[in-house]
Short mmCIF file of C-alpha atoms in Angstrom, two decimals:
data_model
loop_
_atom_site.label_atom_id
_atom_site.label_comp_id
_atom_site.label_asym_id
_atom_site.label_seq_id
_atom_site.Cartn_x
_atom_site.Cartn_y
_atom_site.Cartn_z
CA MET A 1 -2.58 -16.65 -18.98
CA ASN A 2 -0.79 -13.59 -20.32
CA ASP A 3 0.50 -13.51 -23.86
CA ILE A 4 4.07 -14.77 -23.47
CA THR A 5 5.25 -12.58 -26.35
CA ASN A 6 4.08 -9.37 -24.64
CA ASN A 7 7.15 -7.71 -23.12
CA GLU A 8 5.80 -4.20 -22.62
CA HIS A 9 6.81 -4.48 -18.95
CA ILE A 10 10.49 -4.60 -19.93
CA SER A 11 12.28 -1.30 -19.70
CA LYS A 12 14.60 -0.23 -22.49
CA LYS A 13 17.53 -0.39 -20.05
CA TYR A 14 16.66 -3.98 -19.08
CA GLU A 15 16.36 -4.97 -22.73
CA GLU A 16 19.76 -3.39 -23.44
CA THR A 17 21.23 -5.31 -20.50
CA LEU A 18 19.91 -8.59 -21.90
CA PHE A 19 21.39 -7.84 -25.33
CA LEU A 20 24.71 -6.90 -23.71
CA LEU A 21 24.80 -10.22 -21.84
CA LYS A 22 24.09 -12.04 -25.07
CA ASP A 23 26.74 -10.09 -26.98
CA LYS A 24 29.30 -10.87 -24.27
CA GLY A 25 28.53 -14.57 -24.57
CA ILE A 26 26.93 -14.76 -21.15
CA VAL A 27 24.17 -17.13 -22.17
CA PHE A 28 22.01 -19.13 -19.83
CA LYS A 29 22.12 -22.73 -21.06
CA GLY A 30 18.91 -23.60 -19.26
CA VAL A 31 17.16 -23.38 -15.97
CA SER A 32 18.48 -25.48 -13.13
CA LYS A 33 16.45 -28.55 -12.27
CA ALA A 34 15.87 -27.29 -8.74
CA PHE A 35 14.49 -23.94 -9.88
CA SER A 36 12.37 -25.63 -12.53
CA SER A 37 10.97 -27.92 -9.84
CA PHE A 38 10.22 -24.91 -7.67
CA LEU A 39 8.42 -23.18 -10.55
CA VAL A 40 6.32 -26.30 -11.16
CA LEU A 41 5.40 -26.43 -7.47
CA TRP A 42 4.58 -22.71 -7.49
CA PHE A 43 2.40 -22.91 -10.60
CA LEU A 44 0.60 -26.01 -9.33
CA SER A 45 0.02 -24.34 -5.96
CA LYS A 46 -2.18 -21.91 -7.87
CA GLN A 47 -4.07 -24.36 -10.10
CA ASP A 48 -3.88 -27.80 -11.67
CA MET A 49 -2.23 -27.75 -15.11
CA HIS A 50 -1.30 -30.02 -17.97
CA GLY A 51 2.32 -30.32 -19.08
CA TYR A 52 2.02 -28.02 -22.08
CA LEU A 53 0.55 -25.24 -19.95
CA LEU A 54 3.37 -25.68 -17.43
CA MET A 55 5.87 -25.30 -20.29
CA LYS A 56 4.13 -22.12 -21.44
CA LYS A 57 4.05 -20.71 -17.89
CA ILE A 58 7.79 -21.35 -17.45
CA ASP A 59 8.41 -19.68 -20.80
CA GLU A 60 6.23 -16.74 -19.71
CA PHE A 61 8.32 -16.44 -16.53
CA PHE A 62 11.53 -16.28 -18.59
CA SER A 63 10.10 -14.54 -21.67
CA PRO A 64 12.58 -11.62 -21.71
CA GLN A 65 15.55 -13.99 -21.58
CA ILE A 66 14.01 -16.34 -24.17
CA ASP A 67 13.06 -13.50 -26.52
CA ILE A 68 16.61 -12.09 -26.44
CA GLY A 69 18.15 -15.54 -26.91
CA LEU A 70 19.78 -15.88 -23.50
CA MET A 71 17.69 -18.99 -22.81
CA LYS A 72 15.87 -21.51 -24.90
CA SER A 73 12.17 -22.11 -24.53
CA THR A 74 11.05 -25.07 -22.46
CA LYS A 75 11.00 -28.33 -24.37
CA ALA A 76 8.86 -31.40 -23.77
CA ASN A 77 11.97 -33.58 -23.45
CA LYS A 78 12.97 -31.50 -20.42
CA ILE A 79 9.65 -30.89 -18.65
CA TYR A 80 8.11 -34.35 -18.87
CA PRO A 81 11.07 -36.18 -17.28
CA LEU A 82 11.01 -33.53 -14.55
CA LEU A 83 7.28 -34.10 -14.02
CA LYS A 84 7.83 -37.87 -13.96
CA ASN A 85 10.58 -37.48 -11.37
CA MET A 86 8.43 -35.18 -9.22
CA LYS A 87 5.59 -37.69 -9.51
CA ASN A 88 7.91 -40.52 -8.44
CA GLN A 89 8.98 -38.40 -5.46
CA GLY A 90 5.33 -38.04 -4.46
CA LEU A 91 5.28 -34.26 -4.94
CA ILE A 92 2.71 -34.25 -7.72
CA GLU A 93 0.11 -36.58 -9.13
CA SER A 94 -1.78 -36.66 -12.39
CA TYR A 95 -5.29 -37.38 -13.52
CA ALA A 96 -6.95 -37.64 -16.91
CA GLY A 97 -8.25 -34.47 -18.47
CA VAL A 98 -9.08 -32.95 -21.82
CA HIS A 99 -7.44 -29.97 -23.50
CA LYS A 100 -8.56 -28.90 -26.98
CA LYS A 101 -10.41 -32.19 -27.44
CA LYS A 102 -7.26 -34.19 -26.63
CA GLU A 103 -6.77 -36.41 -23.61
CA VAL A 104 -3.99 -35.02 -21.42
CA LYS A 105 -2.54 -35.59 -18.00
CA ILE A 106 -3.44 -32.86 -15.56
CA TYR A 107 -0.95 -32.39 -12.75
CA ARG A 108 -1.68 -31.29 -9.19
CA LEU A 109 0.22 -31.07 -5.96
CA THR A 110 -0.03 -33.93 -3.52
CA PRO A 111 -0.25 -33.13 0.20
CA GLU A 112 3.50 -33.87 0.32
CA GLY A 113 4.06 -31.49 -2.61
CA LYS A 114 2.09 -28.76 -0.83
CA HIS A 115 4.18 -29.34 2.28
CA VAL A 116 7.46 -29.17 0.35
CA TYR A 117 6.29 -26.00 -1.43
CA GLU A 118 5.44 -24.40 1.93
CA LEU A 119 8.87 -25.40 3.28
CA ILE A 120 10.60 -23.79 0.30
CA VAL A 121 8.57 -20.59 0.73
CA ASP A 122 9.46 -20.59 4.42
CA GLU A 123 13.12 -21.14 3.54
CA PHE A 124 13.04 -18.14 1.21
CA SER A 125 11.49 -16.08 4.00
CA HIS A 126 14.24 -17.09 6.38
CA ASN A 127 16.99 -16.57 3.82
CA ARG A 128 15.78 -13.04 3.17
CA LYS A 129 16.75 -12.25 6.77
CA ARG A 130 20.34 -13.42 6.26
CA GLU A 131 22.95 -10.72 5.80
CA ILE A 132 24.17 -12.05 2.47
CA TRP A 133 20.61 -12.00 1.09
CA LYS A 134 20.04 -8.50 2.47
CA GLU A 135 23.24 -7.45 0.73
CA LEU A 136 22.05 -9.00 -2.53
CA MET A 137 18.63 -7.38 -2.25
CA ASN A 138 20.23 -4.04 -1.41
CA ASP A 139 22.64 -4.28 -4.36
CA LEU A 140 19.70 -5.12 -6.63
CA ASN A 141 17.65 -2.28 -5.13
CA LEU A 142 14.99 -4.73 -3.99
CA GLU A 143 13.15 -4.33 -0.74
CA THR A 144 13.70 -6.90 2.02
CA LYS A 145 11.34 -7.57 4.88
CA GLU A 146 12.67 -7.96 8.39
#
């Protein structure tokens, strides 16, 4: 895992933009539950992880916004209820593991979770073909695939 405090990849202009948003009071109060769920599915599609590592990975994903103060870092009282809910939905399951000599729950995708993740990825692929998404990608100077 990369050092979540390393923001060398952030351009000066991007950093200035983040500070401007903060100064203007445009502060993200948190990540939506749906996007957080997607991130958990994405991370677990790569490898099994315990809850603390998932929190750190989410914070790594949003490190520029967290470092500037636009977002708060992920808290246990937010991630563990989300994991419990995803477990109840049958998207993930847990098994006993050890991290730093402590017993922890390790989370992994269930077959249903893998299927849902694949559906979301497919949905993103289809949405990228929609005119409104093409317009967004064009306005953001991001490449879209046909």
